[in-house]
């Protein structure tokens, strides 16, 4: 599927990716791995899940790091990274899921409200999504099946598959 | 003697405010449900109350993380009033979502930056059922005259008590800030399903160093009368209230 969330011309944005620290248990990763196996796709070895906040703004990275650290992340159990483009990872398929245009993103709205109220930024948009790292000897067809049946509700969400690095 | 005034803090998504108000009124206080905007606009003043309760529910839909947005709001908008409330040695109670707010704003356990969190349950599910709790020897004055092992309902998805490191955990334990732990019916500390979320050291509730700020995952306001228990017929005819109601009574009694 064509990547229409990441590449919108002239749109300046940052992605805040929030993931569990090693000492905290990635319960969703474990659950999704179990669910993938229940689909009959047995070659999956490991699944990790991150939350994505796509912050559409002209602001610099320093402000975004402050937003992530002070407002979005639970500093005890979570860590984060801020980027515009991510690198592919060896042995991992990467799937991103975002809402389609026009679908209400209530978590994004709440994040926007809390960022504006903090005074760090005045004008911005926030779109939330999920990122899945899937390790295993999988074919693209199988990853697509996982997305359609498990990770995305294609009525309201788009998914993007990035092959193994 | 003037009656004890209790402020039940409401925001969008709070849903245990009515029960909590009822429990405090029944215990002899004057409870009032107040929206956070009324405090921000100075229509209501925290200094007029002796007890502040952050009740259970899903504040702001648990968006970003359970209790995170309300914790940010408290830090950003009403922090001065909260700080004065704590300095004046008044009582703060956080139940379930309220506990999540208290730890994420850093008020518990030491009123510093955030040092503990309440993580997703190990089961990955919303756990909604009765649990046994063992009351520990603690510094709080509100858990006197309560049996050592009591029952309360839990209803949460993010309740796994997780400290930043061993040092923080050790300090909480050493200061006797642990109020109660999940256990089996004989008081033995056990894993799932007795510990519904995988909490470290089975911790279900903690208090501040002076014992006046309380945070707990179980819901005492959901088991005020014996009739709330599934086996209430085992109680004597003269008993009406449950041991967890005593917590509300002890809080009111503290000021009278």
Tab-separated table of C-alpha atoms in Angstrom:
chain	number	residue	atom	x	y	z
A	1	UNK	CA	0.000	0.000	0.000
A	2	UNK	CA	1.185	3.508	-0.787
A	3	UNK	CA	2.555	5.429	2.124
A	4	UNK	CA	0.273	8.455	2.315
A	5	UNK	CA	0.691	9.397	5.967
A	6	UNK	CA	4.428	9.783	6.114
A	7	UNK	CA	4.819	11.697	2.870
A	8	UNK	CA	2.492	14.625	2.557
A	9	UNK	CA	4.237	17.304	0.560
A	10	UNK	CA	5.393	20.391	2.441
A	11	UNK	CA	4.041	19.079	5.724
A	12	UNK	CA	6.510	19.493	8.564
A	13	UNK	CA	6.178	16.931	11.261
A	14	UNK	CA	7.965	14.927	13.911
A	15	UNK	CA	7.216	11.401	15.008
A	16	UNK	CA	7.421	10.628	18.719
A	17	UNK	CA	7.738	6.895	19.184
A	18	UNK	CA	7.051	5.623	22.696
A	19	UNK	CA	8.050	2.108	23.636
A	20	UNK	CA	8.354	-0.001	26.773
A	21	UNK	CA	11.654	-0.085	28.637
A	22	UNK	CA	13.307	-3.481	28.981
A	23	UNK	CA	12.353	-3.799	32.647
A	24	UNK	CA	8.662	-3.206	31.834
A	25	UNK	CA	6.829	-6.062	30.194
A	26	UNK	CA	5.552	-5.436	26.605
A	27	UNK	CA	2.234	-7.137	27.231
A	28	UNK	CA	0.743	-6.139	23.868
A	29	UNK	CA	3.700	-7.547	21.950
A	30	UNK	CA	3.168	-10.874	23.701
A	31	UNK	CA	-0.574	-10.848	23.036
A	32	UNK	CA	-0.173	-10.006	19.352
A	33	UNK	CA	2.418	-12.742	18.879
A	34	UNK	CA	-0.092	-15.191	20.369
A	35	UNK	CA	-2.862	-13.869	18.099
A	36	UNK	CA	-0.659	-14.160	14.992
A	37	UNK	CA	0.001	-17.798	15.813
A	38	UNK	CA	-3.740	-18.333	16.199
A	39	UNK	CA	-4.122	-17.093	12.614
A	40	UNK	CA	-2.032	-20.085	11.605
A	41	UNK	CA	1.125	-18.076	10.905
A	42	UNK	CA	3.606	-19.954	13.033
A	43	UNK	CA	6.935	-18.493	11.899
A	44	UNK	CA	6.658	-15.409	14.065
A	45	UNK	CA	9.412	-15.170	16.692
A	46	UNK	CA	8.912	-11.822	18.384
A	47	UNK	CA	6.567	-8.822	18.271
A	48	UNK	CA	7.148	-5.398	19.788
A	49	UNK	CA	4.612	-2.580	19.894
A	50	UNK	CA	5.182	1.190	20.070
A	51	UNK	CA	2.797	4.129	20.228
A	52	UNK	CA	3.292	6.866	17.651
A	53	UNK	CA	2.423	10.529	17.955
A	54	UNK	CA	2.791	12.357	14.667
A	55	UNK	CA	3.124	16.009	15.648
A	56	UNK	CA	2.538	18.339	12.709
A	57	UNK	CA	4.328	21.577	13.511
A	58	UNK	CA	7.121	23.910	12.453
A	59	UNK	CA	8.751	23.605	15.886
A	60	UNK	CA	12.280	22.284	16.361
A	61	UNK	CA	13.296	18.915	17.776
A	62	UNK	CA	14.150	20.388	21.177
A	63	UNK	CA	10.516	21.354	21.823
A	64	UNK	CA	9.263	17.981	20.666
A	65	UNK	CA	11.677	16.200	23.011
A	66	UNK	CA	10.366	18.382	25.860
A	67	UNK	CA	6.753	17.530	24.947
A	68	UNK	CA	7.536	13.823	24.838
A	69	UNK	CA	9.485	13.793	28.092
A	70	UNK	CA	7.195	16.064	30.116
A	71	UNK	CA	3.749	15.231	28.769
A	72	UNK	CA	3.543	11.994	26.832
A	73	UNK	CA	5.934	9.462	28.332
A	74	UNK	CA	5.621	7.533	31.579
A	75	UNK	CA	9.270	7.937	32.535
A	76	UNK	CA	9.305	4.841	34.757
A	77	UNK	CA	8.162	2.241	32.257
A	78	UNK	CA	8.569	3.924	28.873
A	79	UNK	CA	11.249	5.450	26.697
A	80	UNK	CA	10.955	7.443	23.490
A	81	UNK	CA	12.681	8.614	20.345
A	82	UNK	CA	11.931	11.573	18.113
A	83	UNK	CA	12.543	11.400	14.365
A	84	UNK	CA	11.278	12.324	10.933
A	85	UNK	CA	12.451	9.206	9.131
A	86	UNK	CA	13.251	5.881	10.669
A	87	UNK	CA	15.796	3.288	9.684
A	88	UNK	CA	14.749	-0.209	8.771
A	89	UNK	CA	15.811	-2.875	11.225
A	90	UNK	CA	17.516	-6.123	10.327
A	91	UNK	CA	15.228	-9.154	10.613
A	92	UNK	CA	12.156	-7.108	11.559
A	93	UNK	CA	9.132	-6.344	9.417
A	94	UNK	CA	7.737	-2.975	10.437
A	95	UNK	CA	4.048	-2.100	10.232
A	96	UNK	CA	2.587	1.322	10.935
A	97	UNK	CA	-1.126	1.870	11.474
A	98	UNK	CA	-2.725	5.317	11.355
A	99	UNK	CA	-6.307	6.547	11.140
A	100	UNK	CA	-7.590	7.468	7.694
A	101	UNK	CA	-8.136	11.121	6.897
A	102	UNK	CA	-11.403	12.369	8.376
A	103	UNK	CA	-11.626	9.775	11.152
A	104	UNK	CA	-11.737	11.356	14.610
A	105	UNK	CA	-8.532	10.642	16.508
A	106	UNK	CA	-9.616	11.285	20.093
A	107	UNK	CA	-6.218	10.446	21.646
A	108	UNK	CA	-4.615	12.865	19.167
A	109	UNK	CA	-7.112	15.548	20.185
A	110	UNK	CA	-6.359	14.982	23.876
A	111	UNK	CA	-2.607	15.118	23.202
A	112	UNK	CA	-3.061	18.372	21.250
A	113	UNK	CA	-5.102	19.872	24.107
A	114	UNK	CA	-2.541	18.940	26.748
A	115	UNK	CA	0.376	20.257	24.629
A	116	UNK	CA	-1.356	23.615	23.998
A	117	UNK	CA	-2.310	23.946	27.679
A	118	UNK	CA	1.313	23.315	28.670
A	119	UNK	CA	2.303	26.391	26.644
A	120	UNK	CA	5.137	24.597	24.825
A	121	UNK	CA	3.474	24.979	21.400
A	122	UNK	CA	0.531	27.095	20.335
A	123	UNK	CA	-0.332	25.657	16.937
A	124	UNK	CA	-0.065	22.017	16.012
A	125	UNK	CA	-1.945	18.901	14.983
A	126	UNK	CA	-1.457	15.459	16.492
A	127	UNK	CA	-2.211	12.139	14.859
A	128	UNK	CA	-1.713	8.936	16.745
A	129	UNK	CA	-0.815	5.520	15.456
A	130	UNK	CA	0.803	2.217	16.319
A	131	UNK	CA	4.033	0.690	15.144
A	132	UNK	CA	4.612	-3.049	15.166
A	133	UNK	CA	8.005	-4.752	14.885
A	134	UNK	CA	7.530	-8.341	13.748
A	135	UNK	CA	10.449	-10.768	13.721
A	136	UNK	CA	10.207	-14.051	11.886
A	137	UNK	CA	10.629	-15.787	8.560
A	138	UNK	CA	7.500	-14.263	7.020
A	139	UNK	CA	6.439	-13.566	3.447
A	140	UNK	CA	4.919	-10.208	2.506
A	141	UNK	CA	1.609	-11.970	1.862
A	142	UNK	CA	1.580	-13.230	5.453
A	143	UNK	CA	2.420	-9.806	6.870
A	144	UNK	CA	-0.430	-8.356	4.814
A	145	UNK	CA	-2.783	-10.982	6.233
A	146	UNK	CA	-1.634	-10.081	9.770
A	147	UNK	CA	-2.364	-6.402	9.062
A	148	UNK	CA	-5.794	-7.012	7.544
A	149	UNK	CA	-6.988	-9.508	10.139
A	150	UNK	CA	-5.289	-8.278	13.284
A	151	UNK	CA	-3.492	-4.957	13.318
A	152	UNK	CA	-5.709	-2.594	11.331
A	153	UNK	CA	-9.409	-1.977	10.993
A	154	UNK	CA	-9.233	-1.157	7.294
A	155	UNK	CA	-12.568	0.634	7.398
A	156	UNK	CA	-11.050	3.457	9.428
A	157	UNK	CA	-7.283	2.794	9.423
A	158	UNK	CA	-4.475	2.629	6.888
A	159	UNK	CA	-1.514	0.356	7.340
A	160	UNK	CA	1.970	0.602	5.863
A	161	UNK	CA	4.369	-2.294	5.573
A	162	UNK	CA	8.133	-1.789	5.552
A	163	UNK	CA	10.089	-4.902	4.553
A	164	UNK	CA	12.989	-6.230	6.603
A	165	UNK	CA	16.174	-4.182	6.495
B	1	UNK	CA	-17.924	20.860	65.734
B	2	UNK	CA	-17.993	21.843	62.054
B	3	UNK	CA	-18.453	18.956	59.686
B	4	UNK	CA	-15.554	17.696	57.599
B	5	UNK	CA	-15.752	18.891	53.985
B	6	UNK	CA	-14.701	16.505	51.256
B	7	UNK	CA	-13.949	17.548	47.678
B	8	UNK	CA	-14.454	14.841	45.057
B	9	UNK	CA	-12.491	16.000	42.006
B	10	UNK	CA	-14.277	15.427	38.689
B	11	UNK	CA	-13.021	15.641	35.121
B	12	UNK	CA	-14.268	14.213	31.837
B	13	UNK	CA	-14.350	10.421	32.226
B	14	UNK	CA	-14.566	10.239	36.027
B	15	UNK	CA	-17.201	7.650	36.914
B	16	UNK	CA	-16.878	6.701	40.597
B	17	UNK	CA	-17.636	10.160	41.981
B	18	UNK	CA	-21.246	9.438	43.050
B	19	UNK	CA	-20.377	6.325	45.079
B	20	UNK	CA	-17.450	8.102	46.729
B	21	UNK	CA	-19.637	11.097	47.619
B	22	UNK	CA	-22.256	8.759	49.097
B	23	UNK	CA	-19.658	6.871	51.151
B	24	UNK	CA	-18.175	10.039	52.646
B	25	UNK	CA	-21.621	11.488	53.416
B	26	UNK	CA	-22.580	8.225	55.079
B	27	UNK	CA	-19.388	8.393	57.148
B	28	UNK	CA	-20.423	11.794	58.469
B	29	UNK	CA	-18.670	14.211	56.128
B	30	UNK	CA	-20.052	16.750	53.689
B	31	UNK	CA	-18.917	15.601	50.293
B	32	UNK	CA	-19.179	17.655	47.140
B	33	UNK	CA	-18.383	16.717	43.558
B	34	UNK	CA	-16.363	19.534	42.011
B	35	UNK	CA	-15.142	19.787	38.413
B	36	UNK	CA	-11.469	20.738	38.017
B	37	UNK	CA	-12.475	23.792	35.958
B	38	UNK	CA	-14.329	25.165	38.997
B	39	UNK	CA	-11.015	25.124	40.888
B	40	UNK	CA	-9.077	26.597	37.955
B	41	UNK	CA	-11.654	29.411	37.668
B	42	UNK	CA	-11.460	29.901	41.470
B	43	UNK	CA	-15.194	29.243	41.861
B	44	UNK	CA	-14.233	26.622	44.434
B	45	UNK	CA	-11.210	26.789	46.701
B	46	UNK	CA	-9.300	23.736	47.869
B	47	UNK	CA	-8.524	25.483	51.158
B	48	UNK	CA	-12.211	25.229	52.126
B	49	UNK	CA	-11.958	21.437	52.282
B	50	UNK	CA	-10.164	18.975	54.547
B	51	UNK	CA	-10.163	15.931	52.282
B	52	UNK	CA	-9.446	15.811	48.545
B	53	UNK	CA	-10.476	12.680	46.681
B	54	UNK	CA	-9.476	11.780	43.151
B	55	UNK	CA	-12.020	9.076	42.399
B	56	UNK	CA	-11.933	6.135	40.016
B	57	UNK	CA	-12.887	6.220	36.373
B	58	UNK	CA	-11.190	6.920	33.084
B	59	UNK	CA	-10.065	10.530	33.312
B	60	UNK	CA	-9.827	11.966	29.781
B	61	UNK	CA	-10.581	8.518	28.402
B	62	UNK	CA	-7.202	7.174	29.628
B	63	UNK	CA	-5.772	8.840	26.489
B	64	UNK	CA	-1.941	8.930	26.392
B	65	UNK	CA	-1.863	6.771	29.561
B	66	UNK	CA	-4.226	6.207	32.484
B	67	UNK	CA	-4.261	9.307	34.685
B	68	UNK	CA	-1.468	10.965	32.702
B	69	UNK	CA	-3.468	13.918	31.344
B	70	UNK	CA	-5.060	14.745	34.700
B	71	UNK	CA	-1.629	14.430	36.363
B	72	UNK	CA	-0.272	16.947	33.815
B	73	UNK	CA	-3.255	19.221	34.432
B	74	UNK	CA	-2.759	19.136	38.201
B	75	UNK	CA	0.948	19.928	37.801
B	76	UNK	CA	0.322	22.733	35.311
B	77	UNK	CA	-2.843	24.398	36.589
B	78	UNK	CA	-3.593	23.835	40.272
B	79	UNK	CA	-0.201	22.835	41.674
B	80	UNK	CA	0.109	25.753	44.122
B	81	UNK	CA	-3.203	24.887	45.751
B	82	UNK	CA	-2.348	21.193	45.926
B	83	UNK	CA	1.041	21.954	47.476
B	84	UNK	CA	-0.572	24.154	50.126
B	85	UNK	CA	-3.129	21.402	50.800
B	86	UNK	CA	-0.293	18.926	51.411
B	87	UNK	CA	1.692	21.390	53.563
B	88	UNK	CA	-1.375	21.965	55.755
B	89	UNK	CA	-1.398	18.210	56.497
B	90	UNK	CA	-4.793	17.642	54.930
B	91	UNK	CA	-5.838	14.307	53.482
B	92	UNK	CA	-5.669	13.215	49.833
B	93	UNK	CA	-7.195	9.929	48.692
B	94	UNK	CA	-6.704	8.507	45.189
B	95	UNK	CA	-8.751	5.459	44.265
B	96	UNK	CA	-7.860	3.443	41.140
B	97	UNK	CA	-7.584	6.123	38.436
B	98	UNK	CA	-6.952	8.586	41.267
B	99	UNK	CA	-3.992	6.454	42.411
B	100	UNK	CA	-2.644	6.548	38.850
B	101	UNK	CA	-2.943	10.358	38.913
B	102	UNK	CA	-1.166	10.589	42.283
B	103	UNK	CA	1.828	8.504	41.144
B	104	UNK	CA	2.085	10.075	37.694
B	105	UNK	CA	2.051	13.569	39.155
B	106	UNK	CA	4.737	12.467	41.628
B	107	UNK	CA	2.609	13.258	44.713
B	108	UNK	CA	3.021	9.653	45.800
B	109	UNK	CA	5.193	8.241	47.238
B	110	UNK	CA	7.505	11.138	48.227
B	111	UNK	CA	6.046	14.253	46.526
B	112	UNK	CA	9.001	14.536	44.161
B	113	UNK	CA	9.220	13.770	40.466
B	114	UNK	CA	7.560	10.525	39.361
B	115	UNK	CA	9.248	7.519	40.970
B	116	UNK	CA	6.703	4.742	40.586
B	117	UNK	CA	4.085	3.889	38.007
B	118	UNK	CA	1.048	1.704	37.493
B	119	UNK	CA	1.659	-0.338	34.394
B	120	UNK	CA	-0.575	-2.502	32.209
B	121	UNK	CA	-1.706	-5.685	33.942
B	122	UNK	CA	0.501	-8.657	33.114
B	123	UNK	CA	-2.607	-10.447	31.851
B	124	UNK	CA	-3.085	-7.706	29.210
B	125	UNK	CA	-6.727	-7.543	30.256
B	126	UNK	CA	-9.074	-5.391	32.273
B	127	UNK	CA	-9.358	-7.224	35.620
B	128	UNK	CA	-12.733	-6.637	37.236
B	129	UNK	CA	-13.398	-8.804	40.304
B	130	UNK	CA	-13.029	-9.261	44.054
B	131	UNK	CA	-9.567	-9.581	45.589
B	132	UNK	CA	-8.227	-10.337	49.065
B	133	UNK	CA	-6.018	-7.718	50.669
B	134	UNK	CA	-3.651	-8.047	53.592
B	135	UNK	CA	-3.312	-4.845	55.582
B	136	UNK	CA	0.322	-4.175	56.434
B	137	UNK	CA	1.733	-2.365	59.424
B	138	UNK	CA	1.786	1.167	58.004
B	139	UNK	CA	2.224	4.803	58.996
B	140	UNK	CA	-1.248	5.870	57.923
B	141	UNK	CA	-3.796	6.641	60.656
B	142	UNK	CA	-6.752	5.483	58.527
B	143	UNK	CA	-6.390	1.718	58.685
B	144	UNK	CA	-6.937	1.182	62.387
B	145	UNK	CA	-9.621	-1.223	63.668
B	146	UNK	CA	-9.799	-3.039	60.360
B	147	UNK	CA	-9.308	-6.833	60.117
B	148	UNK	CA	-5.936	-7.931	58.770
B	149	UNK	CA	-7.438	-9.565	55.687
B	150	UNK	CA	-10.268	-7.828	53.847
B	151	UNK	CA	-11.990	-8.075	50.466
B	152	UNK	CA	-12.519	-5.321	47.932
B	153	UNK	CA	-13.310	-5.162	44.236
B	154	UNK	CA	-10.687	-4.151	41.667
B	155	UNK	CA	-11.506	-2.870	38.182
B	156	UNK	CA	-8.512	-1.758	36.171
B	157	UNK	CA	-6.293	-2.476	33.179
B	158	UNK	CA	-3.293	-0.467	34.377
B	159	UNK	CA	-2.613	-1.403	37.979
B	160	UNK	CA	0.741	-3.138	38.101
B	161	UNK	CA	2.765	-1.324	40.731
B	162	UNK	CA	6.239	-0.748	39.321
B	163	UNK	CA	8.915	1.346	41.109
B	164	UNK	CA	11.743	3.071	39.253
B	165	UNK	CA	14.357	0.879	40.932
B	166	UNK	CA	15.125	-1.287	43.969
B	167	UNK	CA	16.155	1.743	46.006
B	168	UNK	CA	12.734	3.381	45.666
B	169	UNK	CA	10.983	0.112	46.517
B	170	UNK	CA	13.219	-0.420	49.535
B	171	UNK	CA	12.494	3.100	50.815
B	172	UNK	CA	8.715	2.642	50.448
B	173	UNK	CA	8.888	-0.685	52.294
B	174	UNK	CA	11.250	0.594	54.996
B	175	UNK	CA	9.127	3.706	55.667
B	176	UNK	CA	6.071	1.457	56.126
B	177	UNK	CA	4.298	3.208	53.279
B	178	UNK	CA	2.729	0.027	51.919
B	179	UNK	CA	-0.899	-0.075	53.067
B	180	UNK	CA	-1.983	-3.431	51.733
B	181	UNK	CA	-0.969	-6.233	49.413
B	182	UNK	CA	-2.921	-8.670	47.252
B	183	UNK	CA	-3.093	-12.092	48.906
B	184	UNK	CA	-5.136	-15.280	49.066
B	185	UNK	CA	-7.922	-15.767	51.610
B	186	UNK	CA	-5.421	-16.889	54.258
B	187	UNK	CA	-3.160	-13.885	53.760
B	188	UNK	CA	-0.403	-15.603	51.768
B	189	UNK	CA	1.139	-13.460	49.050
B	190	UNK	CA	0.549	-15.275	45.777
B	191	UNK	CA	0.702	-14.629	42.051
B	192	UNK	CA	-2.079	-14.413	39.494
B	193	UNK	CA	-5.059	-14.571	39.915
B	194	UNK	CA	-4.695	-13.436	43.550
B	195	UNK	CA	-2.382	-10.661	42.414
B	196	UNK	CA	-4.594	-9.406	39.569
B	197	UNK	CA	-1.995	-7.320	37.774
B	198	UNK	CA	1.493	-8.610	38.604
B	199	UNK	CA	2.303	-5.791	41.060
B	200	UNK	CA	5.829	-5.891	42.450
B	201	UNK	CA	5.725	-7.320	46.022
B	202	UNK	CA	1.925	-7.635	45.534
B	203	UNK	CA	1.502	-3.944	46.410
B	204	UNK	CA	-2.114	-2.762	46.082
B	205	UNK	CA	-1.931	0.580	47.879
B	206	UNK	CA	0.617	2.963	49.340
B	207	UNK	CA	0.658	6.167	51.364
B	208	UNK	CA	2.921	9.191	51.719
B	209	UNK	CA	5.682	9.384	54.334
B	210	UNK	CA	3.299	11.050	56.823
B	211	UNK	CA	0.509	8.614	55.959
B	212	UNK	CA	-1.995	11.324	54.979
B	213	UNK	CA	-1.919	10.840	51.208
B	214	UNK	CA	-3.361	7.493	50.227
B	215	UNK	CA	-3.401	5.760	46.854
B	216	UNK	CA	-5.024	2.397	46.240
B	217	UNK	CA	-6.127	0.329	43.258
B	218	UNK	CA	-9.079	-1.467	44.964
B	219	UNK	CA	-12.393	0.372	45.314
B	220	UNK	CA	-13.551	0.764	48.953
B	221	UNK	CA	-16.482	2.902	47.770
B	222	UNK	CA	-17.836	-0.115	45.891
B	223	UNK	CA	-18.223	-2.211	49.037
B	224	UNK	CA	-19.671	0.008	51.722
B	225	UNK	CA	-22.569	-2.228	52.790
B	226	UNK	CA	-22.372	-5.955	53.481
B	227	UNK	CA	-24.983	-6.528	50.758
B	228	UNK	CA	-22.314	-5.737	48.167
B	229	UNK	CA	-20.510	-8.988	49.002
B	230	UNK	CA	-21.528	-12.004	46.932
B	231	UNK	CA	-21.769	-14.036	50.186
B	232	UNK	CA	-23.363	-11.382	52.405
B	233	UNK	CA	-25.568	-13.967	54.150
B	234	UNK	CA	-22.504	-15.055	56.127
B	235	UNK	CA	-22.503	-11.718	57.943
B	236	UNK	CA	-24.373	-11.317	61.211
B	237	UNK	CA	-27.738	-9.570	61.244
B	238	UNK	CA	-26.370	-6.629	63.204
B	239	UNK	CA	-23.515	-5.958	60.855
B	240	UNK	CA	-24.364	-3.603	58.003
B	241	UNK	CA	-21.113	-1.940	57.036
B	242	UNK	CA	-18.014	-3.639	55.613
B	243	UNK	CA	-14.466	-3.204	56.948
B	244	UNK	CA	-13.564	-0.996	53.967
B	245	UNK	CA	-16.216	1.541	55.036
B	246	UNK	CA	-14.089	2.019	58.144
B	247	UNK	CA	-11.467	3.771	55.959
B	248	UNK	CA	-13.944	6.570	55.176
B	249	UNK	CA	-15.022	6.774	58.823
B	250	UNK	CA	-11.396	6.941	60.001
B	251	UNK	CA	-10.683	9.793	57.575
B	252	UNK	CA	-13.666	11.804	58.858
B	253	UNK	CA	-12.789	10.973	62.464
B	254	UNK	CA	-9.233	12.229	61.919
B	255	UNK	CA	-10.536	15.817	61.680
B	256	UNK	CA	-13.174	15.637	64.411
